[in-house]
N, CA and C atoms as an extended XYZ file, in Angstrom:
594
Properties=species:S:1:pos:R:3:atomname:S:1:resname:S:1:resid:I:1 pbc="F F F"
N        -7.861        4.546       -2.421 N   MET     1
C        -8.499        4.191       -3.419 CA  MET     1
C        -7.460        3.927       -4.824 C   MET     1
N        -7.394        3.225       -5.365 N   HIS     2
C        -5.853        3.612       -6.032 CA  HIS     2
C        -5.836        2.356       -7.060 C   HIS     2
N        -5.751        2.311       -8.360 N   VAL     3
C        -5.501        1.626       -9.189 CA  VAL     3
C        -3.769        1.657       -9.967 C   VAL     3
N        -3.837        0.449      -10.392 N   THR     4
C        -2.091       -0.199      -10.716 CA  THR     4
C        -1.902       -0.448      -12.298 C   THR     4
N        -1.616       -0.608      -13.593 N   ALA     5
C        -1.467       -0.964      -14.327 CA  ALA     5
C         0.051       -1.642      -14.754 C   ALA     5
N        -0.029       -2.806      -14.815 N   THR     6
C         1.255       -3.293      -15.126 CA  THR     6
C         1.709       -3.743      -16.132 C   THR     6
N         2.624       -3.084      -17.644 N   THR     7
C         3.006       -4.048      -19.008 CA  THR     7
C         4.431       -4.651      -18.805 C   THR     7
N         4.021       -6.313      -19.628 N   ALA     8
C         5.471       -6.524      -19.940 CA  ALA     8
C         5.953       -6.208      -21.222 C   ALA     8
N         6.699       -5.572      -20.884 N   LEU     9
C         8.134       -5.169      -21.944 CA  LEU     9
C         8.759       -6.337      -22.849 C   LEU     9
N         7.986       -6.479      -24.042 N   GLY    10
C         8.658       -7.907      -24.500 CA  GLY    10
C         8.273       -9.400      -24.610 C   GLY    10
N         7.225       -9.833      -23.935 N   GLY    11
C         6.643      -10.671      -23.064 CA  GLY    11
C         5.818      -10.630      -22.493 C   GLY    11
N         5.300      -12.025      -21.694 N   ASP    12
C         3.987      -12.303      -21.138 CA  ASP    12
C         4.128      -11.412      -19.787 C   ASP    12
N         2.765      -10.852      -19.067 N   VAL    13
C         3.018      -10.505      -17.797 CA  VAL    13
C         3.061      -11.625      -16.831 C   VAL    13
N         3.049      -12.842      -16.961 N   CYS    14
C         3.421      -13.669      -15.838 CA  CYS    14
C         4.589      -14.163      -16.044 C   CYS    14
N         5.486      -14.501      -17.134 N   GLN    15
C         6.647      -14.870      -16.936 CA  GLN    15
C         7.932      -13.852      -16.817 C   GLN    15
N         9.115      -14.283      -16.170 N   PRO    16
C        10.457      -13.309      -15.935 CA  PRO    16
C        10.970      -12.209      -17.165 C   PRO    16
N        11.190      -11.146      -17.082 N   GLY    17
C        11.140       -9.831      -17.364 CA  GLY    17
C        10.947       -8.335      -17.741 C   GLY    17
N        11.313       -7.552      -18.266 N   PHE    18
C        11.089       -5.960      -17.450 CA  PHE    18
C        10.079       -5.925      -17.880 C   PHE    18
N         9.630       -5.292      -16.399 N   ARG    19
C         7.909       -4.497      -15.916 CA  ARG    19
C         7.943       -3.084      -16.256 C   ARG    19
N         7.147       -2.591      -16.784 N   LEU    20
C         6.618       -1.390      -16.647 CA  LEU    20
C         5.443       -0.817      -15.729 C   LEU    20
N         5.345       -0.174      -14.512 N   ARG    21
C         4.332        0.181      -13.588 CA  ARG    21
C         3.755        1.458      -13.584 C   ARG    21
N         2.866        2.042      -13.567 N   SER    22
C         2.340        2.766      -13.177 CA  SER    22
C         1.028        3.258      -12.167 C   SER    22
N         0.617        3.412      -11.034 N   SER    23
C         0.265        3.614      -10.278 CA  SER    23
C        -0.644        5.063       -9.597 C   SER    23
N        -2.036        5.035       -9.134 N   ALA    24
C        -2.550        6.462       -9.210 CA  ALA    24
C        -3.602        6.391       -7.871 C   ALA    24
N        -3.511        6.789       -7.131 N   GLY    25
C        -3.891        6.936       -5.825 CA  GLY    25
C        -4.817        8.164       -5.010 C   GLY    25
N        -6.154        8.357       -4.511 N   TYR    26
C        -6.842        9.142       -3.948 CA  TYR    26
C        -7.825        8.632       -2.844 C   TYR    26
N        -7.508        9.839       -1.751 N   GLY    27
C        -7.877        9.404       -0.367 CA  GLY    27
C        -7.914       10.459        1.156 C   GLY    27
N        -8.484       10.400        1.431 N   THR    28
C        -9.094       11.245        2.070 CA  THR    28
C        -8.997       10.948        3.649 C   THR    28
N        -8.599       11.380        4.643 N   TYR    29
C        -8.323       10.937        6.043 CA  TYR    29
C        -8.852       12.811        7.296 C   TYR    29
N        -8.454       12.410        8.155 N   SER    30
C        -8.785       13.583        9.619 CA  SER    30
C        -8.439       13.189       10.367 C   SER    30
N        -7.905       14.033       11.442 N   TYR    31
C        -7.257       14.035       13.137 CA  TYR    31
C        -7.279       15.014       13.402 C   TYR    31
N        -7.310       15.170       14.731 N   ASP    32
C        -7.363       15.677       15.995 CA  ASP    32
C        -6.052       16.853       16.193 C   ASP    32
N        -5.733       17.884       16.711 N   SER    33
C        -4.279       18.231       17.312 CA  SER    33
C        -4.447       19.551       17.915 C   SER    33
N        -3.627       19.254       18.676 N   ALA    34
C        -4.032       20.220       20.192 CA  ALA    34
C        -2.834       21.425       19.887 C   ALA    34
N        -3.585       23.222       19.689 N   GLN    35
C        -2.773       24.075       18.893 CA  GLN    35
C        -2.397       25.334       20.589 C   GLN    35
N        -1.545       25.608       20.064 N   TRP    36
C        -1.406       26.465       21.381 CA  TRP    36
C        -1.858       28.070       20.751 C   TRP    36
N        -2.764       29.013       21.259 N   THR    37
C        -2.652       30.085       20.690 CA  THR    37
C        -2.687       30.951       21.079 C   THR    37
N        -0.973       30.878       21.716 N   LYS    38
C        -0.325       32.223       23.027 CA  LYS    38
C        -1.137       32.327       23.885 C   LYS    38
N        -2.332       31.780       24.220 N   LYS    39
C        -2.945       32.327       25.410 CA  LYS    39
C        -3.444       30.411       26.133 C   LYS    39
N        -4.332       29.479       25.323 N   THR    40
C        -4.616       28.503       26.413 CA  THR    40
C        -4.261       27.280       24.722 C   THR    40
N        -4.552       26.308       25.613 N   VAL    41
C        -4.189       25.203       24.264 CA  VAL    41
C        -6.117       25.170       24.126 C   VAL    41
N        -5.688       24.674       22.426 N   VAL    42
C        -7.411       24.371       21.501 CA  VAL    42
C        -7.157       23.114       21.194 C   VAL    42
N        -8.193       22.363       20.980 N   LEU    43
C        -8.347       20.845       19.986 CA  LEU    43
C        -8.724       21.497       19.377 C   LEU    43
N        -8.292       20.941       17.479 N   ARG    44
C        -8.837       21.517       16.677 CA  ARG    44
C        -8.880       20.365       15.497 C   ARG    44
N        -9.536       20.556       14.573 N   HIS    45
C        -9.896       19.200       13.642 CA  HIS    45
C        -9.324       19.526       12.378 C   HIS    45
N        -8.818       18.649       11.556 N   TYR    46
C        -8.494       18.989       10.239 CA  TYR    46
C        -8.911       18.000        9.325 C   TYR    46
N        -9.089       18.341        8.325 N   GLN    47
C        -9.685       17.216        7.100 CA  GLN    47
C        -8.595       17.508        5.981 C   GLN    47
N        -8.066       16.332        5.917 N   GLY    48
C        -6.661       16.039        4.414 CA  GLY    48
C        -7.657       15.060        3.283 C   GLY    48
N        -6.540       15.566        2.426 N   VAL    49
C        -7.092       14.748        0.890 CA  VAL    49
C        -5.855       14.557        0.605 C   VAL    49
N        -5.267       13.510        0.092 N   GLN    50
C        -4.644       13.315       -0.463 CA  GLN    50
C        -4.522       12.220       -1.616 C   GLN    50
N        -3.210       12.470       -2.395 N   ALA    51
C        -3.252       11.820       -3.614 CA  ALA    51
C        -2.094       11.531       -3.873 C   ALA    51
N        -1.884       10.684       -4.442 N   PHE    52
C        -0.330       10.032       -5.364 CA  PHE    52
C        -0.557        9.322       -7.111 C   PHE    52
N         0.939        9.248       -7.669 N   ALA    53
C         0.544        9.013       -8.979 CA  ALA    53
C         2.369        8.741       -8.739 C   ALA    53
N         2.834        7.499       -9.279 N   ASP    54
C         4.004        6.666       -9.819 CA  ASP    54
C         3.877        6.176      -11.332 C   ASP    54
N         5.349        5.733      -11.263 N   ALA    55
C         5.932        5.551      -12.982 CA  ALA    55
C         7.377        4.935      -12.592 C   ALA    55
N         7.143        3.721      -12.803 N   MET    56
C         8.625        2.641      -12.381 CA  MET    56
C         8.699        1.550      -13.017 C   MET    56
N        10.335        1.585      -13.173 N   LEU    57
C        10.467        0.022      -14.169 CA  LEU    57
C        11.017       -0.453      -13.597 C   LEU    57
N        10.520       -2.196      -13.696 N   GLY    58
C        11.334       -3.494      -12.953 CA  GLY    58
C        11.565       -4.678      -13.254 C   GLY    58
N        11.573       -5.541      -12.403 N   TYR    59
C        12.051       -6.840      -13.380 CA  TYR    59
C        11.495       -8.140      -12.402 C   TYR    59
N        10.780       -9.013      -13.576 N   HIS    60
C        10.128       -9.740      -12.669 CA  HIS    60
C        11.654      -11.106      -12.581 C   HIS    60
N        11.539      -12.295      -11.893 N   ALA    61
C        12.617      -12.947      -11.972 CA  ALA    61
C        12.141      -14.014      -11.202 C   ALA    61
N        12.268      -14.938      -11.482 N   GLN    62
C        11.496      -16.694      -11.065 CA  GLN    62
C        12.574      -17.357      -10.245 C   GLN    62
N        13.323      -17.710       -9.073 N   ILE    63
C        14.502      -18.659       -8.448 CA  ILE    63
C        13.094      -19.352       -8.062 C   ILE    63
N        13.555      -20.286       -8.440 N   GLY    64
C        12.484      -22.069       -7.759 CA  GLY    64
C        11.168      -21.850       -7.123 C   GLY    64
N        11.356      -22.009       -5.803 N   ALA    65
C         9.884      -21.240       -5.458 CA  ALA    65
C         9.219      -20.447       -5.748 C   ALA    65
N        10.394      -19.341       -5.632 N   LEU    66
C        10.009      -17.862       -5.103 CA  LEU    66
C        10.307      -17.196       -6.539 C   LEU    66
N         9.140      -15.495       -6.581 N   THR    67
C         9.116      -14.965       -7.149 CA  THR    67
C         9.611      -13.818       -6.689 C   THR    67
N        10.099      -12.771       -7.700 N   VAL    68
C        10.472      -11.599       -6.646 CA  VAL    68
C        10.468      -10.848       -7.936 C   VAL    68
N         9.871       -9.543       -7.990 N   LYS    69
C         9.605       -8.450       -8.555 CA  LYS    69
C         9.863       -7.068       -8.186 C   LYS    69
N        10.796       -6.456       -8.586 N   ALA    70
C        11.333       -5.542       -8.263 CA  ALA    70
C        11.524       -4.250       -9.009 C   ALA    70
N        11.051       -2.787       -8.439 N   TYR    71
C        10.199       -1.800       -9.241 CA  TYR    71
C        11.174       -0.219       -8.664 C   TYR    71
N        11.644        0.573       -9.647 N   ALA    72
C        12.429        1.831       -8.957 CA  ALA    72
C        11.700        2.945      -10.870 C   ALA    72
N        11.215        4.092       -9.491 N   GLY    73
C        10.960        4.993      -10.434 CA  GLY    73
C        10.926        6.422      -10.034 C   GLY    73
N         9.762        7.427      -10.335 N   ALA    74
C         9.728        8.297       -9.644 CA  ALA    74
C         7.717        8.163       -9.331 C   ALA    74
N         7.361        9.393       -8.230 N   ALA    75
C         6.638        9.123       -7.449 CA  ALA    75
C         6.514       10.462       -7.336 C   ALA    75
N         5.080       11.205       -7.478 N   MET    76
C         4.369       12.316       -6.823 CA  MET    76
C         3.703       12.410       -5.835 C   MET    76
N         3.545       13.013       -4.292 N   ALA    77
C         2.372       13.129       -2.885 CA  ALA    77
C         1.979       13.470       -3.617 C   ALA    77
N         0.852       14.395       -2.515 N   SER    78
C        -0.074       15.617       -2.605 CA  SER    78
C        -0.408       15.543       -0.978 C   SER    78
N        -0.251       15.950       -0.416 N   HIS    79
C        -1.641       16.152        0.871 CA  HIS    79
C        -2.407       17.401        1.113 C   HIS    79
N        -3.429       17.868        0.938 N   MET    80
C        -4.270       19.663        1.351 CA  MET    80
C        -4.827       18.899        2.691 C   MET    80
N        -4.995       20.216        3.112 N   LEU    81
C        -5.166       20.134        4.984 CA  LEU    81
C        -6.301       20.979        4.967 C   LEU    81
N        -7.496       20.627        5.614 N   THR    82
C        -8.473       22.178        5.478 CA  THR    82
C        -8.439       22.065        7.460 C   THR    82
N        -8.151       22.796        8.216 N   PRO    83
C        -7.626       24.419        7.585 CA  PRO    83
C        -6.097       24.383        7.517 C   PRO    83
N        -5.249       24.994        7.138 N   ALA    84
C        -3.813       24.554        7.269 CA  ALA    84
C        -3.609       24.576        8.611 C   ALA    84
N        -2.449       23.118        8.515 N   ASP    85
C        -1.887       22.607       10.073 CA  ASP    85
C        -0.587       23.598        9.409 C   ASP    85
N         0.241       24.498       10.315 N   PRO    86
C         1.373       24.737       10.121 CA  PRO    86
C         2.059       23.573       11.193 C   PRO    86
N         2.210       23.098       11.681 N   GLU    87
C         2.678       22.096       12.942 CA  GLU    87
C         2.798       20.852       12.144 C   GLU    87
N         2.284       20.477       10.851 N   ASN    88
C         1.776       19.029       10.276 CA  ASN    88
C         3.052       18.999        9.027 C   ASN    88
N         4.158       18.450        9.428 N   VAL    89
C         5.427       18.979        8.045 CA  VAL    89
C         4.662       18.243        6.647 C   VAL    89
N         3.580       17.226        6.829 N   VAL    90
C         3.374       16.451        5.853 CA  VAL    90
C         1.901       17.097        4.889 C   VAL    90
N         2.586       18.466        4.287 N   TYR    91
C         1.440       19.458        3.455 CA  TYR    91
C         2.433       19.237        2.076 C   TYR    91
N         1.108       19.738        1.275 N   GLY    92
C         1.332       20.109       -0.360 CA  GLY    92
C         2.037       18.996       -1.093 C   GLY    92
N         3.407       19.469       -1.940 N   GLU    93
C         2.739       18.447       -3.184 CA  GLU    93
C         4.727       17.982       -3.238 C   GLU    93
N         5.416       17.205       -3.441 N   ARG    94
C         6.125       16.272       -3.159 CA  ARG    94
C         6.883       15.242       -4.584 C   ARG    94
N         8.218       15.345       -5.256 N   VAL    95
C         8.110       14.963       -6.208 CA  VAL    95
C         9.177       14.325       -5.754 C   VAL    95
N         9.527       12.641       -5.861 N   GLY    96
C        10.792       11.832       -5.445 CA  GLY    96
C        11.049       10.588       -6.167 C   GLY    96
N        11.753        9.963       -5.884 N   LEU    97
C        12.425        8.515       -5.803 CA  LEU    97
C        11.336        7.552       -5.418 C   LEU    97
N        10.739        6.281       -6.146 N   LYS    98
C        10.074        5.243       -5.597 CA  LYS    98
C        10.827        4.442       -5.730 C   LYS    98
N        10.808        2.614       -4.623 N   LEU    99
C        11.195        1.740       -5.108 CA  LEU    99
C         9.939        1.400       -4.566 C   LEU    99
N         9.861       -0.590       -4.881 N   ALA   100
C         9.135       -1.469       -4.342 CA  ALA   100
C        10.188       -2.568       -4.456 C   ALA   100
N         9.116       -3.440       -4.029 N   LEU   101
C         9.474       -5.242       -3.981 CA  LEU   101
C         8.677       -6.259       -3.740 C   LEU   101
N         8.530       -7.171       -4.416 N   GLU   102
C         7.145       -7.500       -4.258 CA  GLU   102
C         7.671       -9.646       -4.520 C   GLU   102
N         7.446       -9.838       -3.232 N   THR   103
C         7.720      -11.064       -3.538 CA  THR   103
C         6.857      -12.214       -3.409 C   THR   103
N         6.993      -13.444       -3.920 N   TRP   104
C         5.659      -14.481       -3.462 CA  TRP   104
C         6.654      -16.234       -3.495 C   TRP   104
N         6.561      -16.863       -2.413 N   PHE   105
C         7.325      -17.941       -1.969 CA  PHE   105
C         6.091      -18.872       -2.185 C   PHE   105
N         6.229      -20.206       -2.963 N   ALA   106
C         5.098      -21.135       -2.932 CA  ALA   106
C         5.326      -21.809       -2.086 C   ALA   106
N         4.502      -22.475       -0.902 N   ILE   107
C         4.965      -23.243        0.159 CA  ILE   107
C         4.370      -25.084       -0.448 C   ILE   107
N         5.038      -25.386       -1.220 N   GLY   108
C         3.898      -27.024       -1.737 CA  GLY   108
C         2.927      -26.482       -2.611 C   GLY   108
N         1.820      -26.871       -1.958 N   ALA   109
C         0.917      -26.864       -3.528 CA  ALA   109
C         0.130      -26.486       -2.999 C   ALA   109
N        -0.261      -25.917       -1.604 N   ARG   110
C        -1.178      -25.393       -1.240 CA  ARG   110
C        -1.016      -23.527       -0.138 C   ARG   110
N         0.235      -23.883        0.029 N   GLY   111
C         0.791      -22.730        0.810 CA  GLY   111
C         2.172      -21.508        0.318 C   GLY   111
N         1.342      -20.625        0.831 N   PHE   112
C         2.331      -19.423       -0.174 CA  PHE   112
C         2.638      -18.594        1.033 C   PHE   112
N         3.798      -17.497        0.606 N   VAL   113
C         4.140      -16.502        1.398 CA  VAL   113
C         3.922      -14.998        0.543 C   VAL   113
N         3.295      -14.218        0.879 N   GLN   114
C         3.275      -13.321       -0.021 CA  GLN   114
C         3.642      -11.824        0.696 C   GLN   114
N         4.396      -10.513        0.293 N   SER   115
C         4.995       -9.673        0.713 CA  SER   115
C         5.184       -8.462        0.042 C   SER   115
N         4.635       -7.617        0.296 N   ASP   116
C         4.745       -6.449       -0.726 CA  ASP   116
C         5.337       -5.073       -0.254 C   ASP   116
N         6.279       -4.098       -0.507 N   THR   117
C         7.015       -3.172        0.674 CA  THR   117
C         7.208       -2.610       -0.223 C   THR   117
N         7.332       -0.979       -0.339 N   SER   118
C         7.354        0.581       -1.468 CA  SER   118
C         8.230        1.142        0.014 C   SER   118
N         8.701        2.439       -0.644 N   TRP   119
C         9.035        3.270        0.053 CA  TRP   119
C         9.740        4.567       -0.974 C   TRP   119
N         9.465        5.794       -0.833 N   GLN   120
C         9.659        6.424       -1.795 CA  GLN   120
C         9.792        8.097       -0.755 C   GLN   120
N        10.849        9.024       -1.085 N   SER   121
C        11.525       10.131       -0.468 CA  SER   121
C        10.485       11.338       -0.361 C   SER   121
N         9.384       10.981       -1.025 N   ALA   122
C         8.233       12.028       -1.193 CA  ALA   122
C         7.696       12.237        0.598 C   ALA   122
N         7.793       13.330        1.213 N   PHE   123
C         7.085       12.057        2.680 CA  PHE   123
C         7.703       11.674        3.641 C   PHE   123
N         9.193       10.687        2.703 N   ASP   124
C         9.596        9.362        3.149 CA  ASP   124
C         8.621        8.324        3.878 C   ASP   124
N         7.825        8.001        3.070 N   ALA   125
C         6.372        7.557        3.252 CA  ALA   125
C         6.839        5.932        2.559 C   ALA   125
N         6.263        5.223        3.477 N   TYR   126
C         6.743        3.744        3.416 CA  TYR   126
C         5.279        2.617        3.398 C   TYR   126
N         5.321        1.350        3.394 N   ALA   127
C         4.060        0.339        3.802 CA  ALA   127
C         4.663       -0.679        2.856 C   ALA   127
N         4.098       -1.051        4.041 N   SER   128
C         4.439       -3.062        3.504 CA  SER   128
C         3.587       -4.455        4.265 C   SER   128
N         3.118       -5.341        3.796 N   ARG   129
C         1.992       -5.294        4.314 CA  ARG   129
C         2.948       -7.508        4.175 C   ARG   129
N         2.697       -8.469        4.674 N   LEU   130
C         2.981       -9.750        4.580 CA  LEU   130
C         1.718      -10.827        4.887 C   LEU   130
N         1.867      -11.451        4.002 N   ARG   131
C         0.406      -12.318        3.876 CA  ARG   131
C         0.843      -13.848        3.875 C   ARG   131
N         0.410      -14.533        4.837 N   VAL   132
C         0.683      -15.864        5.083 CA  VAL   132
C        -0.642      -16.654        4.391 C   VAL   132
N        -0.942      -17.507        3.245 N   GLY   133
C        -2.318      -18.097        2.908 CA  GLY   133
C        -2.004      -19.310        2.631 C   GLY   133
N        -3.076      -20.162        2.855 N   TYR   134
C        -3.544      -21.534        2.246 CA  TYR   134
C        -4.664      -21.820        1.792 C   TYR   134
N        -3.898      -22.636        0.702 N   ARG   135
C        -5.246      -22.924       -0.206 CA  ARG   135
C        -6.578      -23.794        0.259 C   ARG   135
N        -7.756      -23.694        0.383 N   VAL   136
C        -9.154      -24.967        1.182 CA  VAL   136
C        -9.021      -25.503       -0.228 C   VAL   136
N        -8.683      -24.710       -1.215 N   LEU   137
C        -9.821      -25.203       -2.563 CA  LEU   137
C        -8.620      -24.577       -3.192 C   LEU   137
N        -8.673      -24.869       -4.435 N   PRO   138
C        -6.990      -24.702       -5.384 CA  PRO   138
C        -7.356      -23.744       -5.712 C   PRO   138
N        -8.784      -22.735       -5.859 N   ASN   139
C        -9.096      -21.363       -6.468 CA  ASN   139
C        -9.411      -20.657       -5.108 C   ASN   139
N        -9.594      -21.209       -4.294 N   LEU   140
C        -9.474      -20.433       -2.846 CA  LEU   140
C        -8.739      -20.124       -1.356 C   LEU   140
N        -7.739      -19.644       -1.249 N   ALA   141
C        -6.978      -19.546       -0.520 CA  ALA   141
C        -7.631      -18.365        0.757 C   ALA   141
N        -6.739      -18.770        2.405 N   ILE   142
C        -7.114      -17.854        2.997 CA  ILE   142
C        -5.751      -17.679        3.873 C   ILE   142
N        -5.867      -17.393        5.274 N   GLY   143
C        -4.548      -16.361        5.890 CA  GLY   143
C        -4.725      -15.474        6.702 C   GLY   143
N        -3.516      -15.170        7.217 N   PRO   144
C        -3.873      -14.102        8.668 CA  PRO   144
C        -2.687      -12.702        7.597 C   PRO   144
N        -2.705      -11.571        7.978 N   GLU   145
C        -2.158      -10.453        7.525 CA  GLU   145
C        -1.259       -9.637        8.155 C   GLU   145
N        -0.449       -8.676        8.056 N   LEU   146
C        -0.150       -7.786        9.154 CA  LEU   146
C         0.389       -7.185        7.788 C   LEU   146
N         0.333       -5.293        8.466 N   ALA   147
C         0.732       -4.517        7.319 CA  ALA   147
C         1.297       -3.582        8.647 C   ALA   147
N         2.368       -2.536        7.969 N   VAL   148
C         2.237       -1.336        8.542 CA  VAL   148
C         2.646       -0.526        7.681 C   VAL   148
N         3.046        1.170        7.970 N   PHE   149
C         2.810        1.825        6.980 CA  PHE   149
C         2.619        3.167        7.632 C   PHE   149
N         3.184        4.405        6.944 N   GLY   150
C         3.419        5.802        7.200 CA  GLY   150
C         4.259        6.972        6.382 C   GLY   150
N         4.642        7.710        6.959 N   ASN   151
C         5.593        9.191        6.815 CA  ASN   151
C         6.107        9.704        7.609 C   ASN   151
N         6.633       10.480        7.358 N   THR   152
C         7.453       11.723        8.017 CA  THR   152
C         6.430       11.718        9.896 C   THR   152
N         5.242       11.939        9.375 N   ALA   153
C         4.757       12.634       10.630 CA  ALA   153
C         4.037       11.566       10.909 C   ALA   153
N         3.506        9.951       10.612 N   TYR   154
C         2.940        9.176       11.154 CA  TYR   154
C         3.531        7.232       10.882 C   TYR   154
N         2.869        7.180       11.654 N   ASP   155
C         3.491        5.428       11.759 CA  ASP   155
C         1.720        5.060       11.987 C   ASP   155
N         1.521        3.953       11.415 N   GLY   156
C         0.673        3.022       11.851 CA  GLY   156
C         1.093        1.933       11.624 C   GLY   156
N        -0.286        0.515       11.920 N   GLY   157
C        -0.619       -0.935       11.496 CA  GLY   157
C        -1.861       -0.988       11.599 C   GLY   157
N        -1.899       -2.541       10.830 N   ARG   158
C        -2.688       -3.268       10.619 CA  ARG   158
C        -2.349       -4.821       11.274 C   ARG   158
N        -3.218       -5.907       11.282 N   ALA   159
C        -3.525       -6.918       12.219 CA  ALA   159
C        -4.972       -8.176       11.749 C   ALA   159
N        -4.996       -8.535       10.860 N   GLY   160
C        -6.542       -9.056       10.373 CA  GLY   160
C        -6.220      -10.477        9.494 C   GLY   160
N        -7.473      -10.833        8.550 N   ALA   161
C        -7.297      -12.137        7.532 CA  ALA   161
C        -7.813      -11.290        6.092 C   ALA   161
N        -7.247      -12.648        5.642 N   PHE   162
C        -7.923      -12.439        3.609 CA  PHE   162
C        -8.058      -13.797        3.201 C   PHE   162
N        -9.259      -13.500        2.367 N   ILE   163
C        -9.617      -14.285        1.431 CA  ILE   163
C        -9.446      -13.853        0.106 C   ILE   163
N        -8.695      -15.314       -0.687 N   ARG   164
C        -8.278      -14.914       -1.882 CA  ARG   164
C        -9.214      -15.438       -2.760 C   ARG   164
N        -9.471      -15.093       -3.512 N   PHE   165
C       -10.484      -15.645       -4.814 CA  PHE   165
C        -9.984      -15.797       -6.288 C   PHE   165
N        -8.561      -17.466       -7.205 N   GLU   166
C        -8.539      -16.865       -8.139 CA  GLU   166
C        -9.374      -17.490       -8.867 C   GLU   166
N        -9.420      -16.774      -10.156 N   PHE   167
C       -10.416      -17.220      -11.871 CA  PHE   167
C        -9.831      -16.750      -12.904 C   PHE   167
N        -9.860      -17.812      -13.713 N   GLY   168
C        -9.603      -16.984      -15.068 CA  GLY   168
C        -7.897      -16.678      -15.302 C   GLY   168
N        -7.997      -15.632      -15.998 N   ARG   169
C        -7.129      -14.748      -16.096 CA  ARG   169
C        -7.057      -13.036      -14.939 C   ARG   169
N        -7.761      -13.403      -13.521 N   GLY   170
C        -7.099      -12.754      -12.491 CA  GLY   170
C        -7.597      -13.067      -10.984 C   GLY   170
N        -7.775      -12.186      -10.181 N   GLU   171
C        -8.454      -12.509       -8.997 CA  GLU   171
C        -9.361      -11.576       -7.484 C   GLU   171
N        -9.628      -11.942       -7.207 N   ILE   172
C       -10.292      -11.341       -6.312 CA  ILE   172
C        -9.810      -11.085       -4.868 C   ILE   172
N        -9.149      -10.138       -3.581 N   SER   173
C        -9.635      -10.393       -2.350 CA  SER   173
C        -9.806       -9.021       -1.252 C   SER   173
N       -10.379       -9.878       -0.368 N   ALA   174
C       -10.886       -8.850        0.614 CA  ALA   174
C        -9.806       -9.022        2.327 C   ALA   174
N       -10.264       -8.571        2.515 N   SER   175
C        -8.784       -8.701        4.567 CA  SER   175
C       -10.207       -7.400        4.995 C   SER   175
N        -9.421       -8.080        6.453 N   ALA   176
C       -10.142       -7.426        7.692 CA  ALA   176
C       -10.012       -7.554        8.922 C   ALA   176
N        -9.702       -6.596        9.916 N   GLY   177
C        -9.153       -6.417       10.946 CA  GLY   177
C        -8.902       -5.560       11.708 C   GLY   177
N        -7.987       -5.232       12.543 N   ALA   178
C        -7.617       -4.502       13.395 CA  ALA   178
C        -6.572       -3.339       13.210 C   ALA   178
N        -7.000       -1.959       13.323 N   SER   179
C        -5.433       -0.950       12.758 CA  SER   179
C        -5.515       -0.151       14.040 C   SER   179
N        -4.162        0.656       14.079 N   GLY   180
C        -3.267        1.428       15.268 CA  GLY   180
C        -2.992        2.287       14.488 C   GLY   180
N        -2.229        2.802       15.267 N   ASP   181
C        -0.674        4.325       14.933 CA  ASP   181
C        -0.099        4.414       16.278 C   ASP   181
N         0.753        5.234       16.082 N   LYS   182
C         1.186        5.791       17.408 CA  LYS   182
C         0.957        6.468       18.273 C   LYS   182
N        -0.267        7.100       17.786 N   ASP   183
C        -0.637        8.444       18.363 CA  ASP   183
C        -1.571        7.145       19.399 C   ASP   183
N        -2.150        6.261       19.454 N   GLY   184
C        -3.210        5.540       20.008 CA  GLY   184
C        -4.404        5.044       19.740 C   GLY   184
N        -4.474        5.684       18.140 N   ALA   185
C        -5.965        5.718       17.790 CA  ALA   185
C        -6.185        4.580       17.477 C   ALA   185
N        -6.989        3.518       17.426 N   ASP   186
C        -7.056        2.471       16.489 CA  ASP   186
C        -8.585        2.336       16.273 C   ASP   186
N        -8.683        1.110       15.290 N   GLY   187
C       -10.054        0.732       15.080 CA  GLY   187
C       -10.283        0.102       14.318 C   GLY   187
N       -11.704       -0.466       12.961 N   ALA   188
C       -11.316       -1.870       12.448 CA  ALA   188
C       -10.915       -1.150       10.704 C   ALA   188
N       -10.243       -1.804        9.932 N   TYR   189
C        -9.881       -1.495        8.383 CA  TYR   189
C       -10.961       -3.034        7.959 C   TYR   189
N       -10.973       -2.658        6.716 N   GLY   190
C       -11.305       -3.974        5.327 CA  GLY   190
C       -10.926       -3.279        4.307 C   GLY   190
N       -10.331       -4.085        2.791 N   THR   191
C        -9.913       -3.685        2.145 CA  THR   191
C       -10.349       -4.699        0.815 C   THR   191
N       -10.922       -4.298       -0.147 N   LEU   192
C       -11.775       -5.471       -1.497 CA  LEU   192
C       -10.333       -4.696       -2.605 C   LEU   192
N        -9.961       -5.842       -3.759 N   GLY   193
C        -9.080       -5.813       -4.220 CA  GLY   193
C        -8.863       -6.847       -5.561 C   GLY   193
N        -8.615       -6.173       -6.894 N   GLY   194
C        -9.105       -6.926       -8.228 CA  GLY   194
C        -7.554       -6.831       -9.171 C   GLY   194
N        -7.492       -7.971       -9.546 N   LEU   195
C        -6.420       -7.816       -9.898 CA  LEU   195
C        -6.702       -8.832      -11.391 C   LEU   195
N        -6.567       -8.263      -12.944 N   PHE   196
C        -7.379       -8.727      -14.415 CA  PHE   196
C        -6.163       -8.681      -15.571 C   PHE   196
N        -5.551       -9.663      -15.794 N   ARG   197
C        -4.989      -10.192      -16.865 CA  ARG   197
C        -4.950       -9.848      -18.327 C   ARG   197
N        -4.833       -8.846      -19.035 N   PHE   198
C        -5.488       -8.523      -20.249 CA  PHE   198
C        -4.013       -9.228      -21.560 C   PHE   198
């Protein structure tokens, strides 16, 4: 779960100009790892709690049908494990640089391509998502999505579909599909998001 707030500096948030963005989030995860006890190998189960916060300054540019939003700033990331895993390098708290790039390319009156990419030096974390949408109604779009994400110790990906409903000064979107990672673990995922303009 995460929350993001964006403020236009001296203008409308929908128009080109400078932006101030801050985010905060929280989540849990678990994994199993084979450990050597100096006598035998045992499989241990770990529970993780992650949290993050960031603050970035950016700029929103409009170039014809292409919208570009670029951000840079500072980010904090925290990973706490129970029990402690001495072999996991993604542990504790880190503060570092964060960069983000968001683009939207309109294809005619109904189509669009949306991409969101970010990287931060804390645990070398990254995330990227691509959506290709088509408006079946003026305010309702559907389409496929792909995503990759990870950090120093983990790499994963998703492939699925999304639905996006626009209204007045906001939108609601949902997506679902299949997920997997470099260790061969796979499953399903689902997301729900909302955007509101004030």
